[in-house]
PDB file of C-alpha atoms in Angstrom:
ATOM      1  CA  UNK A  22     -71.919 -95.794  94.639  1.00  0.00           C
ATOM      2  CA  UNK A  23     -71.856 -99.177  92.942  1.00  0.00           C
ATOM      3  CA  UNK A  24     -73.729 -97.871  89.893  1.00  0.00           C
ATOM      4  CA  UNK A  25     -71.218 -95.029  89.557  1.00  0.00           C
ATOM      5  CA  UNK A  26     -68.314 -97.500  89.761  1.00  0.00           C
ATOM      6  CA  UNK A  27     -69.889 -99.730  87.125  1.00  0.00           C
ATOM      7  CA  UNK A  28     -70.131 -96.821  84.705  1.00  0.00           C
ATOM      8  CA  UNK A  29     -66.533 -95.804  85.451  1.00  0.00           C
ATOM      9  CA  UNK A  30     -65.329 -99.347  84.820  1.00  0.00           C
ATOM     10  CA  UNK A  31     -67.167 -99.353  81.504  1.00  0.00           C
ATOM     11  CA  UNK A  32     -65.646 -96.018  80.498  1.00  0.00           C
ATOM     12  CA  UNK A  33     -62.176 -97.192  81.571  1.00  0.00           C
ATOM     13  CA  UNK A  34     -62.450-100.307  79.422  1.00  0.00           C
ATOM     14  CA  UNK A  35     -63.693 -98.248  76.477  1.00  0.00           C
ATOM     15  CA  UNK A  36     -60.737 -95.908  76.867  1.00  0.00           C
ATOM     16  CA  UNK A  37     -57.987 -98.486  77.548  1.00  0.00           C
ATOM     17  CA  UNK A  38     -59.276-101.445  75.592  1.00  0.00           C
ATOM     18  CA  UNK A  39     -58.640-103.911  78.392  1.00  0.00           C
ATOM     19  CA  UNK A  40     -57.563-104.092  82.026  1.00  0.00           C
ATOM     20  CA  UNK A  41     -56.749-106.711  84.635  1.00  0.00           C
ATOM     21  CA  UNK A  42     -58.868-107.243  87.720  1.00  0.00           C
ATOM     22  CA  UNK A  43     -56.020-106.142  90.059  1.00  0.00           C
ATOM     23  CA  UNK A  44     -55.547-103.012  87.952  1.00  0.00           C
ATOM     24  CA  UNK A  45     -59.247-102.110  88.249  1.00  0.00           C
ATOM     25  CA  UNK A  46     -59.279-102.976  91.955  1.00  0.00           C
ATOM     26  CA  UNK A  47     -56.373-100.608  92.613  1.00  0.00           C
ATOM     27  CA  UNK A  48     -57.875 -97.819  90.531  1.00  0.00           C
ATOM     28  CA  UNK A  49     -61.299 -97.941  92.155  1.00  0.00           C
ATOM     29  CA  UNK A  50     -60.023 -98.860  95.646  1.00  0.00           C
ATOM     30  CA  UNK A  51     -61.974-102.079  96.042  1.00  0.00           C
ATOM     31  CA  UNK A  52     -61.034-105.734  96.276  1.00  0.00           C
ATOM     32  CA  UNK A  53     -60.391-107.976  93.278  1.00  0.00           C
ATOM     33  CA  UNK A  54     -63.404-110.031  94.355  1.00  0.00           C
ATOM     34  CA  UNK A  55     -65.587-106.897  94.184  1.00  0.00           C
ATOM     35  CA  UNK A  56     -64.310-106.206  90.659  1.00  0.00           C
ATOM     36  CA  UNK A  57     -65.328-109.678  89.509  1.00  0.00           C
ATOM     37  CA  UNK A  58     -68.780-109.147  91.056  1.00  0.00           C
ATOM     38  CA  UNK A  59     -69.003-105.848  89.162  1.00  0.00           C
ATOM     39  CA  UNK A  60     -68.082-107.599  85.903  1.00  0.00           C
ATOM     40  CA  UNK A  61     -70.825-110.158  86.532  1.00  0.00           C
ATOM     41  CA  UNK A  62     -73.289-107.298  87.173  1.00  0.00           C
ATOM     42  CA  UNK A  63     -72.313-105.582  83.909  1.00  0.00           C
ATOM     43  CA  UNK A  64     -72.666-108.820  81.995  1.00  0.00           C
ATOM     44  CA  UNK A  65     -76.060-109.475  83.580  1.00  0.00           C
ATOM     45  CA  UNK A  66     -77.167-105.976  82.474  1.00  0.00           C
ATOM     46  CA  UNK A  67     -76.407-106.846  78.848  1.00  0.00           C
ATOM     47  CA  UNK A  68     -72.989-105.175  78.580  1.00  0.00           C
ATOM     48  CA  UNK A  69     -70.743-107.361  76.333  1.00  0.00           C
ATOM     49  CA  UNK A  70     -67.862-107.655  78.800  1.00  0.00           C
ATOM     50  CA  UNK A  71     -65.716-110.790  78.989  1.00  0.00           C
ATOM     51  CA  UNK A  72     -62.478-112.049  80.519  1.00  0.00           C
ATOM     52  CA  UNK A  73     -59.540-113.879  78.974  1.00  0.00           C
ATOM     53  CA  UNK A  74     -56.911-115.845  80.828  1.00  0.00           C
ATOM     54  CA  UNK A  75     -53.266-116.134  79.939  1.00  0.00           C
ATOM     55  CA  UNK A  76     -50.322-113.812  79.517  1.00  0.00           C
ATOM     56  CA  UNK A  77     -52.202-111.221  77.434  1.00  0.00           C
ATOM     57  CA  UNK A  78     -55.518-111.828  79.088  1.00  0.00           C
ATOM     58  CA  UNK A  79     -57.687-109.453  81.024  1.00  0.00           C
ATOM     59  CA  UNK A  80     -61.125-107.895  81.061  1.00  0.00           C
ATOM     60  CA  UNK A  81     -62.439-106.614  77.725  1.00  0.00           C
ATOM     61  CA  UNK A  82     -65.476-105.109  76.064  1.00  0.00           C
ATOM     62  CA  UNK A  83     -66.441-106.386  72.638  1.00  0.00           C
ATOM     63  CA  UNK A  84     -64.697-104.337  69.928  1.00  0.00           C
ATOM     64  CA  UNK A  85     -67.921-103.089  68.310  1.00  0.00           C
ATOM     65  CA  UNK A  86     -69.474-101.960  71.604  1.00  0.00           C
ATOM     66  CA  UNK A  87     -70.231 -98.240  71.991  1.00  0.00           C
ATOM     67  CA  UNK A  88     -71.855 -96.628  74.991  1.00  0.00           C
ATOM     68  CA  UNK A  89     -74.973 -95.361  73.259  1.00  0.00           C
ATOM     69  CA  UNK A  90     -76.091 -98.903  72.426  1.00  0.00           C
ATOM     70  CA  UNK A  91     -76.411 -99.646  76.115  1.00  0.00           C
ATOM     71  CA  UNK A  92     -77.594 -96.315  77.510  1.00  0.00           C
ATOM     72  CA  UNK A  93     -78.515 -93.671  74.933  1.00  0.00           C
ATOM     73  CA  UNK A  94     -80.676 -93.496  71.844  1.00  0.00           C
ATOM     74  CA  UNK A  95     -79.388 -91.992  68.589  1.00  0.00           C
ATOM     75  CA  UNK A  96     -81.359 -88.789  69.228  1.00  0.00           C
ATOM     76  CA  UNK A  97     -80.065 -88.460  72.811  1.00  0.00           C
ATOM     77  CA  UNK A  98     -76.502 -88.985  71.637  1.00  0.00           C
ATOM     78  CA  UNK A  99     -76.802 -86.238  68.999  1.00  0.00           C
ATOM     79  CA  UNK A 100     -78.389 -83.863  71.514  1.00  0.00           C
ATOM     80  CA  UNK A 101     -75.487 -84.347  73.941  1.00  0.00           C
ATOM     81  CA  UNK A 102     -72.861 -83.660  71.273  1.00  0.00           C
ATOM     82  CA  UNK A 103     -74.739 -80.589  70.003  1.00  0.00           C
ATOM     83  CA  UNK A 104     -75.181 -79.214  73.510  1.00  0.00           C
ATOM     84  CA  UNK A 105     -71.486 -79.578  74.294  1.00  0.00           C
ATOM     85  CA  UNK A 106     -70.534 -78.000  70.990  1.00  0.00           C
ATOM     86  CA  UNK A 107     -72.807 -75.012  71.592  1.00  0.00           C
ATOM     87  CA  UNK A 108     -71.285 -74.540  75.062  1.00  0.00           C
ATOM     88  CA  UNK A 109     -67.791 -74.652  73.571  1.00  0.00           C
ATOM     89  CA  UNK A 110     -68.684 -71.930  71.076  1.00  0.00           C
ATOM     90  CA  UNK A 111     -70.170 -69.568  73.650  1.00  0.00           C
ATOM     91  CA  UNK A 112     -66.982 -70.061  75.657  1.00  0.00           C
ATOM     92  CA  UNK A 113     -64.805 -69.420  72.586  1.00  0.00           C
ATOM     93  CA  UNK A 114     -63.207 -72.867  72.853  1.00  0.00           C
ATOM     94  CA  UNK A 115     -61.820 -74.114  69.569  1.00  0.00           C
ATOM     95  CA  UNK A 116     -60.928 -77.596  70.742  1.00  0.00           C
ATOM     96  CA  UNK A 117     -62.679 -79.710  73.346  1.00  0.00           C
ATOM     97  CA  UNK A 118     -61.308 -82.946  74.764  1.00  0.00           C
ATOM     98  CA  UNK A 119     -64.719 -83.720  76.238  1.00  0.00           C
ATOM     99  CA  UNK A 120     -66.360 -83.415  72.823  1.00  0.00           C
ATOM    100  CA  UNK A 121     -63.681 -85.580  71.224  1.00  0.00           C
ATOM    101  CA  UNK A 122     -63.983 -88.262  73.906  1.00  0.00           C
ATOM    102  CA  UNK A 123     -67.766 -88.450  73.699  1.00  0.00           C
ATOM    103  CA  UNK A 124     -67.640 -88.509  69.893  1.00  0.00           C
ATOM    104  CA  UNK A 125     -65.289 -91.483  70.116  1.00  0.00           C
ATOM    105  CA  UNK A 126     -67.419 -93.254  72.705  1.00  0.00           C
ATOM    106  CA  UNK A 127     -70.573 -92.741  70.659  1.00  0.00           C
ATOM    107  CA  UNK A 128     -68.718 -93.774  67.504  1.00  0.00           C
ATOM    108  CA  UNK A 129     -69.916 -90.596  65.769  1.00  0.00           C
ATOM    109  CA  UNK A 130     -68.296 -87.467  64.404  1.00  0.00           C
ATOM    110  CA  UNK A 131     -69.492 -84.119  65.736  1.00  0.00           C
ATOM    111  CA  UNK A 132     -70.997 -81.877  63.055  1.00  0.00           C
ATOM    112  CA  UNK A 133     -69.851 -78.256  62.868  1.00  0.00           C
ATOM    113  CA  UNK A 134     -73.420 -76.956  63.055  1.00  0.00           C
ATOM    114  CA  UNK A 135     -73.316 -73.743  65.070  1.00  0.00           C
ATOM    115  CA  UNK A 136     -71.497 -70.417  64.988  1.00  0.00           C
ATOM    116  CA  UNK A 137     -72.028 -67.637  67.525  1.00  0.00           C
ATOM    117  CA  UNK A 138     -70.672 -64.092  67.186  1.00  0.00           C
ATOM    118  CA  UNK A 139     -71.735 -61.630  69.888  1.00  0.00           C
ATOM    119  CA  UNK A 140     -70.371 -58.591  68.048  1.00  0.00           C
ATOM    120  CA  UNK A 141     -72.504 -56.195  66.016  1.00  0.00           C
ATOM    121  CA  UNK A 142     -71.932 -55.704  62.285  1.00  0.00           C
ATOM    122  CA  UNK A 143     -68.797 -53.639  61.744  1.00  0.00           C
ATOM    123  CA  UNK A 144     -67.551 -54.397  65.260  1.00  0.00           C
ATOM    124  CA  UNK A 145     -64.124 -56.024  65.489  1.00  0.00           C
ATOM    125  CA  UNK A 146     -64.634 -58.092  68.584  1.00  0.00           C
ATOM    126  CA  UNK A 147     -65.296 -55.496  71.288  1.00  0.00           C
ATOM    127  CA  UNK A 148     -68.710 -57.013  72.033  1.00  0.00           C
ATOM    128  CA  UNK A 149     -67.226 -60.506  72.225  1.00  0.00           C
ATOM    129  CA  UNK A 150     -64.585 -59.279  74.678  1.00  0.00           C
ATOM    130  CA  UNK A 151     -67.261 -57.518  76.734  1.00  0.00           C
ATOM    131  CA  UNK A 152     -69.322 -60.715  76.889  1.00  0.00           C
ATOM    132  CA  UNK A 153     -66.311 -62.784  78.016  1.00  0.00           C
ATOM    133  CA  UNK A 154     -65.346 -60.315  80.757  1.00  0.00           C
ATOM    134  CA  UNK A 155     -68.871 -60.194  82.147  1.00  0.00           C
ATOM    135  CA  UNK A 156     -69.261 -63.962  81.936  1.00  0.00           C
ATOM    136  CA  UNK A 157     -66.053 -64.388  83.933  1.00  0.00           C
ATOM    137  CA  UNK A 158     -67.236 -61.831  86.499  1.00  0.00           C
ATOM    138  CA  UNK A 159     -70.530 -63.711  86.928  1.00  0.00           C
ATOM    139  CA  UNK A 160     -68.793 -67.070  87.371  1.00  0.00           C
ATOM    140  CA  UNK A 161     -66.128 -65.792  89.784  1.00  0.00           C
ATOM    141  CA  UNK A 162     -68.469 -63.364  91.603  1.00  0.00           C
ATOM    142  CA  UNK A 163     -66.392 -60.241  90.974  1.00  0.00           C
ATOM    143  CA  UNK A 164     -67.731 -56.690  91.150  1.00  0.00           C
ATOM    144  CA  UNK A 165     -67.745 -54.736  87.887  1.00  0.00           C
ATOM    145  CA  UNK A 166     -67.483 -51.012  87.263  1.00  0.00           C
ATOM    146  CA  UNK A 167     -69.510 -50.093  84.164  1.00  0.00           C
ATOM    147  CA  UNK A 168     -70.130 -46.916  82.210  1.00  0.00           C
ATOM    148  CA  UNK A 169     -73.738 -47.211  81.073  1.00  0.00           C
ATOM    149  CA  UNK A 170     -76.022 -45.217  78.780  1.00  0.00           C
ATOM    150  CA  UNK A 171     -79.646 -45.649  79.894  1.00  0.00           C
ATOM    151  CA  UNK A 172     -82.758 -45.312  77.718  1.00  0.00           C
ATOM    152  CA  UNK A 173     -82.989 -41.591  78.538  1.00  0.00           C
ATOM    153  CA  UNK A 174     -79.514 -40.959  77.178  1.00  0.00           C
ATOM    154  CA  UNK A 175     -77.891 -40.395  80.585  1.00  0.00           C
ATOM    155  CA  UNK A 176     -74.376 -41.820  80.835  1.00  0.00           C
ATOM    156  CA  UNK A 177     -73.248 -42.766  84.334  1.00  0.00           C
ATOM    157  CA  UNK A 178     -70.686 -44.929  86.053  1.00  0.00           C
ATOM    158  CA  UNK A 179     -71.972 -47.674  88.316  1.00  0.00           C
ATOM    159  CA  UNK A 180     -70.572 -50.563  90.336  1.00  0.00           C
ATOM    160  CA  UNK A 181     -72.641 -53.723  90.014  1.00  0.00           C
ATOM    161  CA  UNK A 182     -72.683 -57.309  91.228  1.00  0.00           C
ATOM    162  CA  UNK A 183     -73.171 -59.341  88.025  1.00  0.00           C
ATOM    163  CA  UNK A 184     -75.532 -62.259  88.608  1.00  0.00           C
ATOM    164  CA  UNK A 185     -76.604 -63.646  85.248  1.00  0.00           C
ATOM    165  CA  UNK A 186     -76.311 -63.170  81.479  1.00  0.00           C
ATOM    166  CA  UNK A 187     -79.691 -63.168  79.736  1.00  0.00           C
ATOM    167  CA  UNK A 188     -80.657 -63.261  76.061  1.00  0.00           C
ATOM    168  CA  UNK A 189     -84.042 -61.677  75.306  1.00  0.00           C
ATOM    169  CA  UNK A 190     -85.633 -60.199  72.202  1.00  0.00           C
ATOM    170  CA  UNK A 191     -82.504 -60.412  70.035  1.00  0.00           C
ATOM    171  CA  UNK A 192     -80.311 -58.706  72.654  1.00  0.00           C
ATOM    172  CA  UNK A 193     -77.994 -59.707  75.505  1.00  0.00           C
ATOM    173  CA  UNK A 194     -78.591 -58.302  78.983  1.00  0.00           C
ATOM    174  CA  UNK A 195     -76.729 -58.385  82.272  1.00  0.00           C
ATOM    175  CA  UNK A 196     -78.854 -59.054  85.342  1.00  0.00           C
ATOM    176  CA  UNK A 197     -77.090 -57.476  88.291  1.00  0.00           C
ATOM    177  CA  UNK A 198     -77.369 -55.795  91.666  1.00  0.00           C
ATOM    178  CA  UNK A 199     -76.598 -52.065  91.443  1.00  0.00           C
ATOM    179  CA  UNK A 200     -74.735 -50.810  94.531  1.00  0.00           C
ATOM    180  CA  UNK A 201     -75.776 -47.207  93.840  1.00  0.00           C
ATOM    181  CA  UNK A 202     -79.511 -47.934  93.589  1.00  0.00           C
ATOM    182  CA  UNK A 203     -79.324 -50.683  96.214  1.00  0.00           C
ATOM    183  CA  UNK A 204     -81.600 -52.728  93.979  1.00  0.00           C
ATOM    184  CA  UNK A 205     -81.601 -55.235  91.132  1.00  0.00           C
ATOM    185  CA  UNK A 206     -81.280 -53.902  87.595  1.00  0.00           C
ATOM    186  CA  UNK A 207     -81.033 -55.175  84.018  1.00  0.00           C
ATOM    187  CA  UNK A 208     -78.398 -53.653  81.732  1.00  0.00           C
ATOM    188  CA  UNK A 209     -78.334 -54.043  77.963  1.00  0.00           C
ATOM    189  CA  UNK A 210     -74.853 -55.118  76.903  1.00  0.00           C
ATOM    190  CA  UNK A 211     -74.708 -52.845  73.860  1.00  0.00           C
ATOM    191  CA  UNK A 212     -75.271 -49.841  76.140  1.00  0.00           C
ATOM    192  CA  UNK A 213     -72.334 -50.722  78.383  1.00  0.00           C
ATOM    193  CA  UNK A 214     -69.761 -48.332  76.958  1.00  0.00           C
ATOM    194  CA  UNK A 215     -66.874 -49.395  79.182  1.00  0.00           C
ATOM    195  CA  UNK A 216     -66.306 -51.902  81.962  1.00  0.00           C
ATOM    196  CA  UNK A 217     -63.670 -52.988  84.440  1.00  0.00           C
ATOM    197  CA  UNK A 218     -63.725 -56.211  86.439  1.00  0.00           C
ATOM    198  CA  UNK A 219     -62.674 -55.341  89.979  1.00  0.00           C
ATOM    199  CA  UNK A 220     -60.748 -57.420  92.500  1.00  0.00           C
ATOM    200  CA  UNK A 221     -63.565 -57.099  95.051  1.00  0.00           C
ATOM    201  CA  UNK A 222     -65.895 -60.067  95.332  1.00  0.00           C
ATOM    202  CA  UNK A 223     -69.506 -60.274  96.493  1.00  0.00           C
ATOM    203  CA  UNK A 224     -71.900 -62.774  98.021  1.00  0.00           C
ATOM    204  CA  UNK A 225     -74.154 -64.000  95.264  1.00  0.00           C
ATOM    205  CA  UNK A 226     -77.935 -63.710  95.586  1.00  0.00           C
ATOM    206  CA  UNK A 227     -80.557 -64.894  93.144  1.00  0.00           C
ATOM    207  CA  UNK A 228     -81.999 -62.342  90.760  1.00  0.00           C
ATOM    208  CA  UNK A 229     -85.733 -61.817  91.493  1.00  0.00           C
ATOM    209  CA  UNK A 230     -87.927 -64.222  89.539  1.00  0.00           C
ATOM    210  CA  UNK A 231     -90.367 -61.472  88.555  1.00  0.00           C
ATOM    211  CA  UNK A 232     -88.494 -59.293  86.096  1.00  0.00           C
ATOM    212  CA  UNK A 233     -90.166 -56.051  87.125  1.00  0.00           C
ATOM    213  CA  UNK A 234     -87.274 -53.947  85.860  1.00  0.00           C
ATOM    214  CA  UNK A 235     -87.739 -55.355  82.366  1.00  0.00           C
ATOM    215  CA  UNK A 236     -91.505 -55.725  82.195  1.00  0.00           C
ATOM    216  CA  UNK A 237     -92.904 -52.635  83.928  1.00  0.00           C
ATOM    217  CA  UNK A 238     -94.576 -49.850  81.948  1.00  0.00           C
ATOM    218  CA  UNK A 239     -95.300 -52.174  79.021  1.00  0.00           C
ATOM    219  CA  UNK A 240     -98.472 -51.239  77.134  1.00  0.00           C
ATOM    220  CA  UNK A 241    -100.194 -52.656  74.076  1.00  0.00           C
ATOM    221  CA  UNK A 242     -99.002 -50.854  70.942  1.00  0.00           C
ATOM    222  CA  UNK A 243    -100.893 -51.484  67.685  1.00  0.00           C
ATOM    223  CA  UNK A 244     -99.048 -50.631  64.466  1.00  0.00           C
ATOM    224  CA  UNK A 245     -99.747 -50.867  60.737  1.00  0.00           C
ATOM    225  CA  UNK A 246     -96.805 -51.444  58.400  1.00  0.00           C
ATOM    226  CA  UNK A 247     -96.680 -51.307  54.638  1.00  0.00           C
ATOM    227  CA  UNK A 248     -95.943 -54.592  52.894  1.00  0.00           C
ATOM    228  CA  UNK A 249     -92.390 -53.615  51.954  1.00  0.00           C
ATOM    229  CA  UNK A 250     -91.535 -53.552  55.675  1.00  0.00           C
ATOM    230  CA  UNK A 251     -92.147 -57.321  55.946  1.00  0.00           C
ATOM    231  CA  UNK A 252     -88.443 -58.070  56.349  1.00  0.00           C
ATOM    232  CA  UNK A 253     -88.188 -55.901  59.461  1.00  0.00           C
ATOM    233  CA  UNK A 254     -91.542 -56.902  60.905  1.00  0.00           C
ATOM    234  CA  UNK A 255     -90.748 -60.626  60.835  1.00  0.00           C
ATOM    235  CA  UNK A 256     -87.198 -59.959  62.025  1.00  0.00           C
ATOM    236  CA  UNK A 257     -88.285 -57.962  65.047  1.00  0.00           C
ATOM    237  CA  UNK A 258     -91.741 -59.222  66.082  1.00  0.00           C
ATOM    238  CA  UNK A 259     -93.052 -62.641  67.008  1.00  0.00           C
ATOM    239  CA  UNK A 260     -95.371 -64.196  64.419  1.00  0.00           C
ATOM    240  CA  UNK A 261     -98.145 -64.470  67.004  1.00  0.00           C
ATOM    241  CA  UNK A 262     -98.236 -60.671  67.195  1.00  0.00           C
ATOM    242  CA  UNK A 263     -98.628 -60.250  63.445  1.00  0.00           C
ATOM    243  CA  UNK A 264    -101.692 -60.362  61.178  1.00  0.00           C
ATOM    244  CA  UNK A 265    -101.816 -59.588  57.489  1.00  0.00           C
ATOM    245  CA  UNK A 266    -104.647 -57.702  55.793  1.00  0.00           C
ATOM    246  CA  UNK A 267    -106.025 -58.389  52.317  1.00  0.00           C
ATOM    247  CA  UNK A 268    -104.289 -55.342  50.818  1.00  0.00           C
ATOM    248  CA  UNK A 269    -100.915 -56.595  52.091  1.00  0.00           C
ATOM    249  CA  UNK A 270    -100.616 -54.255  55.068  1.00  0.00           C
ATOM    250  CA  UNK A 271     -99.254 -55.840  58.238  1.00  0.00           C
ATOM    251  CA  UNK A 272    -100.832 -55.245  61.654  1.00  0.00           C
ATOM    252  CA  UNK A 273     -98.681 -55.749  64.757  1.00  0.00           C
ATOM    253  CA  UNK A 274    -100.070 -55.775  68.296  1.00  0.00           C
ATOM    254  CA  UNK A 275     -97.284 -56.027  70.854  1.00  0.00           C
ATOM    255  CA  UNK A 276     -96.477 -55.230  74.477  1.00  0.00           C
ATOM    256  CA  UNK A 277     -93.790 -52.526  74.388  1.00  0.00           C
ATOM    257  CA  UNK A 278     -92.320 -49.992  76.851  1.00  0.00           C
ATOM    258  CA  UNK A 279     -93.412 -46.387  76.312  1.00  0.00           C
ATOM    259  CA  UNK A 280     -90.084 -44.618  76.650  1.00  0.00           C
ATOM    260  CA  UNK A 281     -87.465 -42.763  74.611  1.00  0.00           C
ATOM    261  CA  UNK A 282     -86.352 -46.031  73.021  1.00  0.00           C
ATOM    262  CA  UNK A 283     -89.846 -46.623  71.605  1.00  0.00           C
ATOM    263  CA  UNK A 284     -89.978 -43.131  70.076  1.00  0.00           C
ATOM    264  CA  UNK A 285     -86.666 -43.619  68.322  1.00  0.00           C
ATOM    265  CA  UNK A 286     -87.640 -47.133  67.257  1.00  0.00           C
ATOM    266  CA  UNK A 287     -90.879 -46.003  65.601  1.00  0.00           C
ATOM    267  CA  UNK A 288     -89.143 -43.081  63.917  1.00  0.00           C
ATOM    268  CA  UNK A 289     -86.692 -45.562  62.359  1.00  0.00           C
ATOM    269  CA  UNK A 290     -89.554 -46.840  60.165  1.00  0.00           C
ATOM    270  CA  UNK A 291     -90.121 -43.382  58.687  1.00  0.00           C
ATOM    271  CA  UNK A 292     -93.384 -43.179  56.728  1.00  0.00           C
ATOM    272  CA  UNK A 293     -93.708 -46.971  56.541  1.00  0.00           C
ATOM    273  CA  UNK A 294     -95.516 -47.290  59.894  1.00  0.00           C
ATOM    274  CA  UNK A 295     -98.890 -45.991  61.080  1.00  0.00           C
ATOM    275  CA  UNK A 296     -99.643 -45.912  64.815  1.00  0.00           C
ATOM    276  CA  UNK A 297    -103.167 -47.196  65.443  1.00  0.00           C
ATOM    277  CA  UNK A 298    -103.093 -47.366  69.246  1.00  0.00           C
ATOM    278  CA  UNK A 299    -102.606 -45.523  71.509  1.00  0.00           C
ATOM    279  CA  UNK A 300    -103.697 -42.371  69.673  1.00  0.00           C
ATOM    280  CA  UNK A 301    -101.654 -40.000  71.826  1.00  0.00           C
ATOM    281  CA  UNK A 302     -98.467 -41.714  70.661  1.00  0.00           C
ATOM    282  CA  UNK A 303     -99.126 -40.355  67.158  1.00  0.00           C
ATOM    283  CA  UNK A 304     -98.848 -36.809  68.488  1.00  0.00           C
ATOM    284  CA  UNK A 305     -95.570 -37.567  70.253  1.00  0.00           C
ATOM    285  CA  UNK A 306     -94.046 -39.066  67.111  1.00  0.00           C
ATOM    286  CA  UNK A 307     -95.293 -36.147  64.993  1.00  0.00           C
ATOM    287  CA  UNK A 308     -93.726 -33.647  67.397  1.00  0.00           C
ATOM    288  CA  UNK A 309     -90.389 -35.462  67.339  1.00  0.00           C
ATOM    289  CA  UNK A 310     -90.479 -35.679  63.529  1.00  0.00           C
ATOM    290  CA  UNK A 311     -91.188 -31.921  63.375  1.00  0.00           C
ATOM    291  CA  UNK A 312     -88.168 -31.198  65.556  1.00  0.00           C
ATOM    292  CA  UNK A 313     -85.986 -33.328  63.293  1.00  0.00           C
ATOM    293  CA  UNK A 314     -87.294 -31.497  60.234  1.00  0.00           C
ATOM    294  CA  UNK A 315     -86.677 -28.075  61.775  1.00  0.00           C
ATOM    295  CA  UNK A 316     -83.168 -29.071  62.809  1.00  0.00           C
ATOM    296  CA  UNK A 317     -82.072 -29.917  59.303  1.00  0.00           C
ATOM    297  CA  UNK A 318     -84.165 -27.540  57.198  1.00  0.00           C
ATOM    298  CA  UNK A 319     -82.794 -24.375  58.847  1.00  0.00           C
TER     299      UNK A 319
END
């Protein structure tokens, strides 16, 4: 308790410039004698605090004192400001009093170093609005009715208890409890076609630590890409999954789900990808490509 009061006294003096002992005693609900003991403790800890008597006297900190000199290193100070700024951006806050106050205390300006836009290219803010609605539902524990398109192309309406927003593999997901399935599920935000935050609340439970709904049915897929696909390979795969051959071809070995999404994903590379493993996947892709050809050639 005393340590907390000492820090608050220090912040108060930084903010106000000076204060009298009775003023501090009233604010922190202690005796004037306790305040003087606190001032002695701050001084003994190396904080440049001093008192002046007289009409304009009081308790002061030295004018060139900033908090980071006593508590935080330069790196820690920058990390705090950057963290607060990144939080402000994800909350769509254009002005933050907390950021301004800490910048003043640290005697540093906050760099405009980060910009976050949750919308896809060509989208005029619908994705941002969707993110904000779901974030609010998570925080306030409100049920949400969503219209969702799953990986098989089925579009259904569900009511979910939103538990957490998760960013994974260049996409945002909602971790939630599905009332229809009576189980935990993960929903990709871009596949949520419509949503409504309901008035009904729910008792929050923790999402299971083992993300079985996201990790199951993942198999090792080995692919060969031509060199001119480098921009997509390094955009979409981790470097540790990638090796480059002497002729410039790129080999990718990655754990991926074998579902309709994977078929469409591989087809998006056209003739610029060769499936090495598993062999049966080549036949599936060839059959799908044949169907596409027949659809448009007739």
